[in-house]
Short mmCIF file of C-alpha atoms in Angstrom, two decimals:
data_model
loop_
_atom_site.label_atom_id
_atom_site.label_comp_id
_atom_site.label_asym_id
_atom_site.label_seq_id
_atom_site.Cartn_x
_atom_site.Cartn_y
_atom_site.Cartn_z
CA MET V 1355 -8.02 32.43 -11.06
CA SER V 1356 -4.12 31.76 -10.07
CA PHE V 1357 -1.99 29.19 -8.79
CA THR V 1358 1.42 28.83 -8.04
CA SER V 1359 3.97 26.27 -9.19
CA ASP V 1360 4.46 25.39 -5.22
CA GLU V 1361 0.88 24.42 -5.31
CA VAL V 1362 1.11 22.01 -8.56
CA ASN V 1363 4.38 20.49 -7.20
CA PHE V 1364 2.64 19.74 -3.78
CA LEU V 1365 -0.47 18.22 -5.49
CA VAL V 1366 2.20 16.00 -7.69
CA TYR V 1367 3.99 15.12 -4.48
CA ARG V 1368 0.84 13.82 -2.90
CA TYR V 1369 -0.23 12.02 -6.05
CA LEU V 1370 2.94 10.06 -6.38
CA GLN V 1371 2.65 9.41 -2.28
CA GLU V 1372 -0.81 8.02 -2.79
CA SER V 1373 -0.10 5.99 -5.77
CA GLY V 1374 2.59 4.28 -3.82
CA PHE V 1375 5.52 5.69 -5.47
CA GLN V 1376 7.10 6.88 -2.23
CA HIS V 1377 10.66 6.95 -3.49
CA SER V 1378 9.68 8.85 -6.53
CA ALA V 1379 7.56 11.05 -4.11
CA TYR V 1380 10.66 11.72 -1.88
CA THR V 1381 13.08 12.82 -4.57
CA PHE V 1382 10.54 15.08 -6.34
CA GLY V 1383 9.83 16.58 -2.79
CA ILE V 1384 13.63 17.25 -2.34
CA GLU V 1385 14.26 18.77 -5.85
CA SER V 1386 10.82 20.69 -5.71
CA HIS V 1387 11.54 22.12 -2.09
CA ILE V 1388 8.21 20.88 -0.63
CA SER V 1389 9.42 21.24 2.59
CA GLN V 1390 10.19 24.93 2.16
CA SER V 1391 6.30 25.42 0.71
CA ASN V 1392 3.92 27.23 3.31
CA ILE V 1393 1.34 24.61 2.31
CA ASN V 1394 -0.59 22.54 4.95
CA GLY V 1395 -0.80 19.16 3.80
CA ALA V 1396 -3.38 18.07 6.36
CA LEU V 1397 -5.73 20.39 4.73
CA VAL V 1398 -5.48 19.11 1.61
CA PRO V 1399 -7.79 16.07 0.85
CA PRO V 1400 -6.71 12.66 -0.54
CA ALA V 1401 -6.82 12.60 -4.32
CA ALA V 1402 -6.68 16.47 -4.92
CA LEU V 1403 -5.16 16.14 -8.06
CA LEU V 1404 -7.08 13.51 -9.67
CA SER V 1405 -10.00 15.41 -8.59
CA ILE V 1406 -8.93 18.69 -10.00
CA ILE V 1407 -8.08 16.82 -13.47
CA GLN V 1408 -11.47 15.01 -13.35
CA LYS V 1409 -13.20 18.53 -13.05
CA GLY V 1410 -11.08 19.94 -15.99
CA LEU V 1411 -11.88 16.94 -18.24
CA GLN V 1412 -15.62 17.36 -17.13
CA TYR V 1413 -15.35 20.76 -18.04
CA THR V 1414 -13.85 20.20 -21.47
CA GLU V 1415 -16.42 17.49 -22.21
CA ALA V 1416 -19.10 19.92 -21.39
CA GLU V 1417 -17.41 22.28 -23.85
CA VAL V 1418 -17.77 19.64 -26.36
CA SER V 1419 -21.26 18.33 -25.67
CA ILE V 1420 -23.09 21.72 -25.51
CA GLY V 1421 -23.92 23.32 -28.71
CA ASP V 1422 -24.02 27.02 -29.68
CA ASP V 1423 -27.68 26.94 -29.09
CA GLY V 1424 -27.48 25.61 -25.56
CA THR V 1425 -28.58 22.16 -26.09
CA GLU V 1426 -26.75 19.54 -24.81
CA ARG V 1427 -25.92 16.43 -26.70
CA ARG V 1428 -24.69 12.84 -25.78
CA VAL V 1429 -20.94 12.41 -26.14
CA ASP V 1430 -18.45 9.72 -25.94
CA ALA V 1431 -16.32 10.29 -23.08
CA LEU V 1432 -12.93 11.62 -23.69
CA SER V 1433 -9.61 10.65 -22.55
CA LEU V 1434 -7.22 12.57 -20.51
CA ILE V 1435 -4.97 12.69 -23.48
CA ASP V 1436 -7.73 13.69 -26.08
CA ALA V 1437 -8.57 16.55 -23.51
CA VAL V 1438 -5.16 18.07 -23.85
CA MET V 1439 -4.99 17.71 -27.97
CA PRO V 1440 -6.75 20.96 -29.61
CA ASP V 1441 -7.19 18.89 -32.87
CA VAL V 1442 -9.05 15.99 -31.08
CA ILE V 1443 -11.55 18.62 -29.57
CA ALA V 1444 -12.06 20.47 -32.85
CA THR V 1445 -12.59 17.41 -34.54
CA ARG V 1446 -15.00 15.91 -31.93
CA GLN V 1447 -17.11 19.09 -32.14
CA GLN V 1448 -17.35 19.18 -35.71
CA GLN V 1449 -18.57 15.52 -35.83
CA GLU V 1450 -21.17 16.18 -32.99
CA GLN V 1451 -22.68 19.19 -34.76
CA LYS V 1452 -22.95 17.05 -38.01
CA ILE V 1453 -24.88 14.35 -36.77
CA LYS V 1454 -26.88 16.43 -34.29
CA SER V 1455 -29.98 16.47 -36.64
CA GLU V 1456 -29.83 12.81 -36.89
CA THR V 1457 -29.34 12.01 -33.11
CA THR V 1458 -32.08 14.35 -32.00
CA GLU V 1459 -35.26 12.28 -33.61
CA ASN V 1460 -33.28 8.73 -32.36
CA ASN V 1461 -32.73 10.07 -28.60
CA ASN V 1462 -36.31 11.21 -28.57
CA ARG V 1463 -37.54 8.10 -29.55
CA ASP V 1464 -35.34 5.76 -27.58
CA GLU V 1465 -34.40 8.10 -24.67
CA GLU V 1466 -35.29 5.47 -22.06
CA THR V 1467 -33.01 2.90 -23.70
CA LYS V 1468 -29.99 5.19 -24.61
CA HIS V 1469 -29.78 7.21 -21.44
CA PRO V 1470 -26.27 6.50 -20.36
CA TYR V 1471 -27.62 6.09 -16.57
CA SER V 1472 -30.69 3.97 -17.70
CA SER V 1473 -30.97 0.52 -16.46
CA GLY V 1474 -30.37 -0.81 -19.90
CA ASN V 1475 -26.77 0.62 -20.07
CA GLN V 1476 -25.49 0.23 -16.62
CA GLU V 1477 -22.49 -2.37 -17.43
CA GLY V 1478 -19.27 -1.13 -16.00
CA ASN V 1479 -20.47 1.68 -13.52
CA THR V 1480 -20.63 -0.61 -10.97
CA GLU V 1481 -19.10 -4.03 -10.38
CA PRO V 1482 -21.91 -6.18 -8.37
CA MET V 1483 -20.43 -8.55 -5.79
CA ASP V 1484 -20.95 -12.08 -5.79
CA THR V 1485 -24.17 -13.39 -4.06
CA GLY V 1486 -23.54 -13.84 -0.34
CA ILE V 1487 -19.72 -12.79 -0.52
CA GLU V 1488 -20.12 -9.14 0.11
CA ILE V 1489 -19.55 -8.35 3.68
CA PRO V 1490 -22.62 -6.62 5.20
CA ALA V 1491 -22.34 -2.91 6.74
CA ASN V 1492 -22.72 -4.12 10.17
CA LYS V 1493 -19.78 -6.52 10.03
CA ALA V 1494 -17.46 -3.53 9.03
CA THR V 1495 -16.47 -1.02 11.58
CA VAL V 1496 -15.27 2.17 10.14
CA LEU V 1497 -12.74 4.35 12.16
CA ARG V 1498 -12.04 7.94 11.60
CA GLY V 1499 -9.42 10.11 13.21
CA HIS V 1500 -6.67 10.49 10.87
CA GLU V 1501 -6.49 13.65 8.66
CA SER V 1502 -4.34 12.09 5.80
CA GLU V 1503 -3.97 8.83 3.92
CA VAL V 1504 -3.24 5.84 6.18
CA PHE V 1505 -0.21 3.86 4.76
CA ILE V 1506 -0.07 0.81 7.09
CA CYS V 1507 -1.92 -0.77 9.78
CA ALA V 1508 -0.84 -4.00 12.29
CA TRP V 1509 -2.59 -5.80 14.80
CA ASN V 1510 -1.05 -6.49 18.00
CA PRO V 1511 0.00 -10.16 18.35
CA ALA V 1512 -1.54 -10.81 21.87
CA THR V 1513 -4.64 -8.23 21.95
CA ASP V 1514 -7.00 -6.70 19.53
CA LEU V 1515 -5.21 -3.46 19.32
CA LEU V 1516 -4.85 -1.93 15.74
CA ALA V 1517 -2.01 0.39 15.04
CA SER V 1518 -2.06 2.60 12.04
CA GLY V 1519 0.37 5.13 10.56
CA SER V 1520 -0.68 8.11 8.32
CA GLY V 1521 0.66 11.07 6.33
CA ASP V 1522 -0.73 13.01 9.18
CA SER V 1523 2.40 12.39 11.12
CA THR V 1524 0.85 10.35 13.55
CA ALA V 1525 0.28 6.72 14.68
CA ARG V 1526 -3.03 5.42 16.23
CA ILE V 1527 -3.80 2.90 18.51
CA TRP V 1528 -7.43 1.69 18.18
CA ASN V 1529 -9.07 -0.78 20.83
CA MET V 1530 -11.31 -3.46 19.01
CA ASP V 1531 -11.95 -5.48 22.12
CA ASN V 1532 -15.34 -3.66 22.11
CA ALA V 1533 -17.61 -4.79 19.00
CA ASN V 1534 -18.92 -1.35 19.27
CA SER V 1535 -15.62 0.76 19.25
CA ALA V 1536 -16.19 3.04 16.36
CA THR V 1537 -15.69 6.04 18.72
CA SER V 1538 -12.98 8.67 19.06
CA GLN V 1539 -12.81 7.26 22.56
CA ASN V 1540 -11.52 3.98 21.58
CA GLN V 1541 -7.91 5.46 19.63
CA LEU V 1542 -4.68 6.83 21.21
CA VAL V 1543 -3.03 9.11 18.94
CA LEU V 1544 0.85 8.83 18.66
CA ARG V 1545 1.95 12.19 17.65
CA HIS V 1546 5.28 12.12 15.79
CA CYS V 1547 7.18 15.65 16.81
CA ILE V 1548 10.78 16.90 16.34
CA GLN V 1549 12.64 19.50 18.53
CA LYS V 1550 12.35 22.96 17.17
CA GLY V 1551 13.70 26.16 18.98
CA GLY V 1552 13.61 24.14 22.20
CA THR V 1553 9.83 22.95 21.73
CA GLU V 1554 8.02 20.26 20.50
CA VAL V 1555 6.55 20.63 17.13
CA PRO V 1556 4.44 18.15 14.69
CA SER V 1557 7.15 16.80 12.22
CA ASN V 1558 4.55 16.87 9.52
CA LYS V 1559 6.17 14.11 8.06
CA ASP V 1560 4.48 10.63 7.11
CA VAL V 1561 4.52 7.75 9.14
CA THR V 1562 5.10 4.82 6.75
CA SER V 1563 6.07 2.01 8.63
CA LEU V 1564 5.38 0.10 12.03
CA ASP V 1565 5.73 -3.27 14.05
CA TRP V 1566 4.91 -4.78 17.04
CA ASN V 1567 7.11 -6.53 19.22
CA CYS V 1568 6.46 -10.38 19.77
CA ASP V 1569 4.35 -10.05 22.93
CA GLY V 1570 2.74 -6.89 21.96
CA SER V 1571 3.99 -4.88 24.68
CA LEU V 1572 5.49 -2.47 22.49
CA LEU V 1573 5.01 -0.37 19.00
CA ALA V 1574 7.94 0.66 16.86
CA THR V 1575 7.19 3.27 14.32
CA GLY V 1576 9.36 4.64 11.44
CA SER V 1577 8.92 8.07 9.53
CA TYR V 1578 9.65 10.36 7.09
CA ASP V 1579 11.45 12.70 9.58
CA GLY V 1580 14.18 10.23 9.99
CA TYR V 1581 13.66 8.90 13.49
CA ALA V 1582 12.31 5.68 14.63
CA ARG V 1583 10.08 5.54 17.75
CA ILE V 1584 9.10 3.02 20.30
CA TRP V 1585 5.79 3.41 22.11
CA ASN V 1586 3.82 1.42 24.90
CA THR V 1587 0.21 0.25 24.54
CA ASP V 1588 -0.67 3.06 26.28
CA GLY V 1589 0.55 5.39 23.80
CA ARG V 1590 3.44 6.99 25.72
CA LEU V 1591 6.54 7.53 23.74
CA VAL V 1592 9.39 5.10 25.21
CA SER V 1593 12.37 5.95 23.35
CA THR V 1594 13.43 7.79 20.14
CA LEU V 1595 16.09 6.40 17.57
CA GLY V 1596 17.90 8.98 15.72
CA GLN V 1597 20.80 7.62 13.30
CA HIS V 1598 19.19 7.90 9.65
CA LYS V 1599 19.57 10.92 7.68
CA GLY V 1600 16.44 10.81 5.89
CA PRO V 1601 13.24 9.16 5.56
CA ILE V 1602 12.95 5.49 6.80
CA PHE V 1603 11.03 2.84 4.75
CA ALA V 1604 11.05 -0.20 6.60
CA LEU V 1605 11.57 -1.27 10.38
CA LYS V 1606 10.93 -5.00 12.02
CA TRP V 1607 11.60 -6.27 15.41
CA ASN V 1608 13.40 -9.47 15.60
CA LYS V 1609 11.37 -12.55 17.34
CA ARG V 1610 13.32 -12.35 20.59
CA GLY V 1611 12.51 -8.64 20.95
CA ASN V 1612 15.67 -7.14 21.76
CA PHE V 1613 16.50 -5.73 18.37
CA ILE V 1614 14.80 -3.28 15.88
CA LEU V 1615 15.99 -3.34 12.14
CA SER V 1616 15.55 -0.16 10.01
CA ALA V 1617 16.07 0.45 6.40
CA GLY V 1618 16.43 4.27 5.00
CA VAL V 1619 16.96 6.62 2.09
CA ASP V 1620 20.24 7.15 3.46
CA LYS V 1621 21.25 3.71 1.72
CA THR V 1622 21.83 2.21 5.38
CA THR V 1623 20.25 -0.49 7.43
CA ILE V 1624 20.54 -0.09 11.29
CA ILE V 1625 20.36 -2.79 14.00
CA TRP V 1626 19.35 -0.73 17.12
CA ASP V 1627 19.13 -2.05 20.94
CA ALA V 1628 15.49 -1.72 21.83
CA SER V 1629 15.98 -1.36 25.49
CA SER V 1630 18.92 1.63 25.13
CA GLY V 1631 17.43 2.76 21.87
CA GLN V 1632 21.08 3.06 20.58
CA CYS V 1633 22.25 2.16 17.28
CA THR V 1634 24.31 -1.38 17.55
CA GLN V 1635 25.65 -1.71 13.99
CA GLN V 1636 24.88 0.53 10.84
CA PHE V 1637 25.47 -1.18 7.58
CA ALA V 1638 26.26 0.85 4.45
CA PHE V 1639 26.37 -1.61 1.73
CA HIS V 1640 23.98 -0.31 -0.83
CA SER V 1641 24.61 2.38 -3.22
CA ALA V 1642 21.07 3.62 -3.27
CA PRO V 1643 18.17 4.06 -1.04
CA ALA V 1644 17.18 0.70 1.17
CA LEU V 1645 13.80 -0.19 0.67
CA ASP V 1646 12.85 -3.22 2.73
CA VAL V 1647 14.49 -5.42 5.51
CA ASP V 1648 13.48 -8.74 6.91
CA TRP V 1649 14.96 -10.87 9.86
CA GLN V 1650 16.53 -14.26 8.88
CA SER V 1651 17.06 -15.08 12.52
CA ASN V 1652 17.52 -12.96 15.76
CA THR V 1653 20.80 -11.68 14.55
CA SER V 1654 21.00 -11.98 10.78
CA PHE V 1655 18.83 -10.12 8.07
CA ALA V 1656 18.44 -9.55 4.49
CA SER V 1657 18.31 -5.84 2.88
CA CYS V 1658 17.07 -4.70 -0.88
CA SER V 1659 17.51 -1.52 -2.43
CA THR V 1660 16.54 0.79 -5.61
CA ASP V 1661 20.14 -0.47 -6.40
CA GLN V 1662 18.78 -3.83 -7.74
CA CYS V 1663 20.76 -5.45 -5.10
CA ILE V 1664 20.05 -7.72 -2.02
CA HIS V 1665 22.55 -8.24 0.83
CA VAL V 1666 22.46 -10.65 3.91
CA CYS V 1667 24.14 -9.29 6.76
CA LYS V 1668 24.70 -10.58 10.53
CA LEU V 1669 25.54 -8.75 13.26
CA GLY V 1670 29.00 -7.97 14.54
CA VAL V 1671 30.16 -8.75 11.01
CA ASP V 1672 31.40 -5.70 9.01
CA LYS V 1673 30.47 -6.98 5.20
CA PRO V 1674 27.41 -8.79 3.85
CA ILE V 1675 27.53 -12.58 4.49
CA LYS V 1676 26.01 -13.07 1.04
CA SER V 1677 24.64 -11.01 -1.88
CA PHE V 1678 22.23 -11.47 -4.59
CA GLN V 1679 22.24 -9.69 -7.98
CA GLY V 1680 19.90 -10.68 -10.91
CA HIS V 1681 16.83 -8.55 -10.55
CA THR V 1682 16.85 -5.65 -13.24
CA ASN V 1683 15.13 -2.84 -11.66
CA GLU V 1684 14.45 -1.59 -8.06
CA VAL V 1685 13.93 -4.48 -5.45
CA ASN V 1686 10.60 -3.43 -3.58
CA ALA V 1687 10.22 -6.21 -1.01
CA ILE V 1688 12.13 -9.25 0.48
CA LYS V 1689 10.81 -11.97 2.74
CA TRP V 1690 12.16 -15.12 4.52
CA ASP V 1691 10.13 -18.06 4.62
CA PRO V 1692 9.00 -19.43 8.10
CA GLN V 1693 12.27 -21.48 8.31
CA GLY V 1694 14.97 -18.94 7.14
CA LYS V 1695 16.05 -21.01 4.42
CA LEU V 1696 14.44 -19.35 1.23
CA LEU V 1697 14.52 -15.67 0.41
CA ALA V 1698 11.78 -14.36 -1.91
CA SER V 1699 12.34 -10.67 -3.81
CA CYS V 1700 10.15 -8.86 -5.81
CA SER V 1701 11.04 -5.90 -8.40
CA ASP V 1702 9.84 -3.62 -10.81
CA ASP V 1703 11.37 -5.44 -13.11
CA MET V 1704 7.91 -7.58 -12.91
CA THR V 1705 9.76 -10.77 -11.57
CA LEU V 1706 9.59 -12.77 -8.42
CA LYS V 1707 12.80 -14.50 -7.67
CA ILE V 1708 13.64 -17.20 -4.76
CA TRP V 1709 17.24 -17.28 -3.21
CA SER V 1710 19.08 -19.82 -1.24
CA MET V 1711 22.09 -19.28 1.01
CA ASN V 1712 23.48 -22.32 -0.55
CA GLN V 1713 23.75 -20.70 -4.17
CA ASP V 1714 24.47 -17.47 -5.82
CA SER V 1715 21.84 -17.47 -8.74
CA CYS V 1716 18.24 -17.68 -7.76
CA VAL V 1717 16.58 -21.07 -7.20
CA HIS V 1718 13.40 -19.79 -8.92
CA ASP V 1719 12.92 -16.82 -11.54
CA LEU V 1720 9.07 -16.44 -11.72
CA GLN V 1721 7.63 -14.20 -14.51
CA ALA V 1722 4.09 -14.22 -14.85
CA HIS V 1723 3.06 -10.51 -13.82
CA SER V 1724 2.77 -8.01 -16.58
CA LYS V 1725 3.31 -5.03 -14.04
CA GLU V 1726 5.53 -4.00 -11.07
CA ILE V 1727 5.28 -6.56 -8.13
CA TYR V 1728 4.86 -4.20 -4.98
CA THR V 1729 4.83 -6.81 -2.23
CA ILE V 1730 5.12 -10.55 -1.20
CA LYS V 1731 4.13 -12.71 1.84
CA TRP V 1732 4.89 -16.31 2.80
CA SER V 1733 2.06 -18.49 4.22
CA PRO V 1734 2.33 -19.47 7.75
CA THR V 1735 2.52 -23.07 6.92
CA GLY V 1736 4.38 -26.06 6.10
CA PRO V 1737 7.70 -27.26 8.09
CA GLY V 1738 8.51 -25.29 11.27
CA THR V 1739 5.33 -23.65 11.39
CA VAL V 1740 1.95 -24.22 13.81
CA ASN V 1741 0.44 -25.67 10.28
CA PRO V 1742 3.14 -28.24 9.19
CA ASN V 1743 0.94 -30.43 7.30
CA MET V 1744 0.16 -27.86 4.80
CA ASN V 1745 2.13 -26.79 1.92
CA LEU V 1746 4.29 -23.75 1.85
CA ILE V 1747 2.76 -21.17 -0.29
CA LEU V 1748 3.97 -17.66 -1.53
CA ALA V 1749 1.68 -14.77 -2.50
CA SER V 1750 2.72 -12.01 -4.84
CA ALA V 1751 0.56 -8.73 -5.54
CA SER V 1752 1.14 -6.41 -8.58
CA PHE V 1753 0.39 -3.33 -10.32
CA ASP V 1754 -1.29 -5.19 -12.77
CA SER V 1755 -4.17 -5.89 -10.69
CA THR V 1756 -3.76 -9.44 -9.71
CA VAL V 1757 -2.40 -11.59 -6.85
CA ARG V 1758 -0.61 -15.02 -7.57
CA LEU V 1759 -0.11 -17.88 -5.47
CA TRP V 1760 2.85 -20.03 -6.03
CA ASP V 1761 4.12 -23.41 -5.19
CA VAL V 1762 7.78 -22.61 -4.56
CA GLU V 1763 8.97 -25.94 -4.38
CA ARG V 1764 7.74 -26.49 -8.02
CA GLY V 1765 8.14 -23.10 -9.07
CA ASN V 1766 4.92 -22.96 -10.57
CA CYS V 1767 1.80 -20.65 -10.02
CA ILE V 1768 -1.20 -22.41 -8.34
CA HIS V 1769 -3.81 -19.75 -8.64
CA LYS V 1770 -3.98 -16.50 -10.38
CA LEU V 1771 -6.68 -13.99 -8.54
CA THR V 1772 -7.91 -11.51 -10.65
CA LYS V 1773 -11.29 -9.57 -9.16
CA HIS V 1774 -9.01 -6.57 -8.54
CA THR V 1775 -9.46 -3.54 -11.15
CA GLU V 1776 -6.57 -1.40 -9.89
CA PRO V 1777 -2.70 -1.74 -8.62
CA VAL V 1778 -2.83 -4.25 -5.33
CA TYR V 1779 -0.91 -2.88 -2.69
CA SER V 1780 -1.10 -5.67 -0.04
CA VAL V 1781 -1.69 -9.02 0.95
CA ALA V 1782 -1.81 -11.20 3.94
CA PHE V 1783 -2.61 -14.82 4.92
CA SER V 1784 -4.83 -15.83 8.10
CA PRO V 1785 -3.05 -17.36 10.76
CA ASP V 1786 -4.47 -21.02 9.70
CA GLY V 1787 -2.97 -20.24 5.99
CA MET V 1788 -6.45 -21.26 4.63
CA LEU V 1789 -7.44 -17.55 3.77
CA LEU V 1790 -5.56 -14.77 1.89
CA ALA V 1791 -6.44 -11.12 2.17
CA SER V 1792 -5.83 -8.71 -0.53
CA GLY V 1793 -6.31 -4.85 -0.78
CA SER V 1794 -6.22 -2.51 -3.94
CA PHE V 1795 -6.46 0.60 -5.07
CA ASP V 1796 -9.80 -0.30 -6.34
CA LYS V 1797 -11.22 0.46 -2.62
CA CYS V 1798 -11.59 -3.34 -2.47
CA VAL V 1799 -10.58 -5.68 0.19
CA HIS V 1800 -10.99 -9.47 -1.30
CA ILE V 1801 -10.60 -12.34 1.10
CA TRP V 1802 -9.67 -15.64 -1.07
CA SER V 1803 -9.56 -19.56 -0.31
CA THR V 1804 -5.74 -20.46 -0.43
CA GLN V 1805 -7.14 -23.91 -1.56
CA SER V 1806 -9.55 -23.20 -4.37
CA GLY V 1807 -8.68 -19.84 -5.33
CA GLN V 1808 -12.42 -18.72 -4.91
CA LEU V 1809 -13.31 -15.53 -3.67
CA VAL V 1810 -14.79 -16.00 -0.02
CA HIS V 1811 -15.62 -12.41 1.02
CA SER V 1812 -15.18 -9.00 -0.34
CA TYR V 1813 -15.75 -5.40 0.99
CA LYS V 1814 -15.84 -2.27 -0.75
CA GLY V 1815 -14.49 0.80 1.32
CA THR V 1816 -14.27 4.64 0.67
CA GLY V 1817 -10.53 4.88 -0.37
CA GLY V 1818 -7.74 3.12 -2.25
CA ILE V 1819 -6.46 0.11 -0.01
CA PHE V 1820 -2.65 0.41 1.20
CA GLU V 1821 -2.56 -2.19 3.65
CA VAL V 1822 -4.29 -5.38 5.01
CA CYS V 1823 -3.63 -7.45 8.07
CA TRP V 1824 -5.16 -10.33 10.35
CA ASN V 1825 -5.95 -10.01 13.93
CA SER V 1826 -4.02 -13.29 15.72
CA ARG V 1827 -7.25 -15.43 16.03
CA GLY V 1828 -7.86 -15.05 12.27
CA ASP V 1829 -11.48 -13.65 12.68
CA LYS V 1830 -10.86 -9.75 11.95
CA VAL V 1831 -9.22 -8.18 8.97
CA GLY V 1832 -7.90 -4.67 9.32
CA ALA V 1833 -7.45 -2.27 6.39
CA SER V 1834 -6.20 1.25 5.97
CA ALA V 1835 -7.05 3.53 2.94
CA SER V 1836 -6.02 6.47 0.93
CA ASP V 1837 -8.99 8.59 2.32
CA GLY V 1838 -7.68 8.63 5.84
CA SER V 1839 -9.97 5.81 7.09
CA VAL V 1840 -9.41 2.59 8.90
CA PHE V 1841 -11.37 -0.24 9.08
CA VAL V 1842 -12.03 -3.63 10.51
CA LEU V 1843 -14.28 -6.41 9.04
CA ASP V 1844 -15.58 -8.97 11.55
CA LEU V 1845 -15.46 -12.35 9.79
CA ARG V 1846 -17.10 -14.14 12.71
CA LYS V 1847 -20.50 -15.98 11.79
CA ASN V 1848 -22.44 -14.78 14.51
#
């Protein structure tokens, strides 16, 4: 048995990506020269590092649990840290040998109740769904085709087309108009290629951001190859936008559909003319990679960065029209409220902050999560929305495995949603604001009532969930996962 440092580095790189540490993965990839290795990432299954570590842990447990005479004895599970400490292993083996004679008789007498897989000791192995809440398999359509983790998905605003972006260097458009559409025929494959030696070859870079324009006629994608691309609904490449020097972390269409906004590792944000594919203006105000962007209007936007700063910029103005400082760690996501008056930001400093253009300091500093906050979403409710008689709510998703719903006007937490058991990467409100979908690395999509905070529906997939999204009618939820699967939950009653 042998392995190289390149192989170890690649598995660590993939683990960082799959765990959502996109920026750490990028830095590690550069320093360890991942792009120069000859490893075909498409052939490496998701969670490969965790799988090989788990096998090593099982082997170490076997060393402890199997005696010199070949008999097997039940032992307490080892933690990963225990398994790499020789003293712990030696002590554990001595303890097990000492109590062997005592446990043999008890195990024979009480074998049924003491066996770890007996009906009397299943607590913690599986977490049963609430009665009537679990979404049945016939209401879930699993879409197979991607060859690597699927970081992002988004519904077309006009039709039941679901777009997805993956680490296999493709985006895909799935036609979900037909209820029985889990076949390969219903997908368009959007291959992200680059020019090399006069020919087009796959970029082998992750597609990590995508967004439909307002009428659903065009899809924009952002890739780690540094290019943004515009596609039509037939899967044809319309234009390639090249100006960033390195991976693109986020991109968004404005409401009018004439500009695309992107954020990159090169510390810049760019407004692109969607019709010509040309860079209209590049903004270089951050001192570190720009992580997220969000339009305030058709010509002004906010950006955030690992430099802990937030800038509000406007087309045609050569400096920020407003800057916000207050976070003490990288700012992961920013979102304007439906009226473009309040800006929410979330950070690795475990805080959620609300900002206004009318003041320099934050309006609210919301400190309740116990780990990093990965993303935030505003509800489509309140003044200026199609649901004006409902209160405006902000949702935050954290690595502490919880989702929180906030009354921003009062600055307090309305509901703490606690059914997830792993980091939560995505939240999305239904179009009427009555429901919230959340997706976690526990492989579960939960759907909650925003009014009561109660769990309404739940579905467990086959991989950690990176993204959840609602279709425009609010009767289907799409989700993308770390094992390469995409699935659609049909919430219609019939």
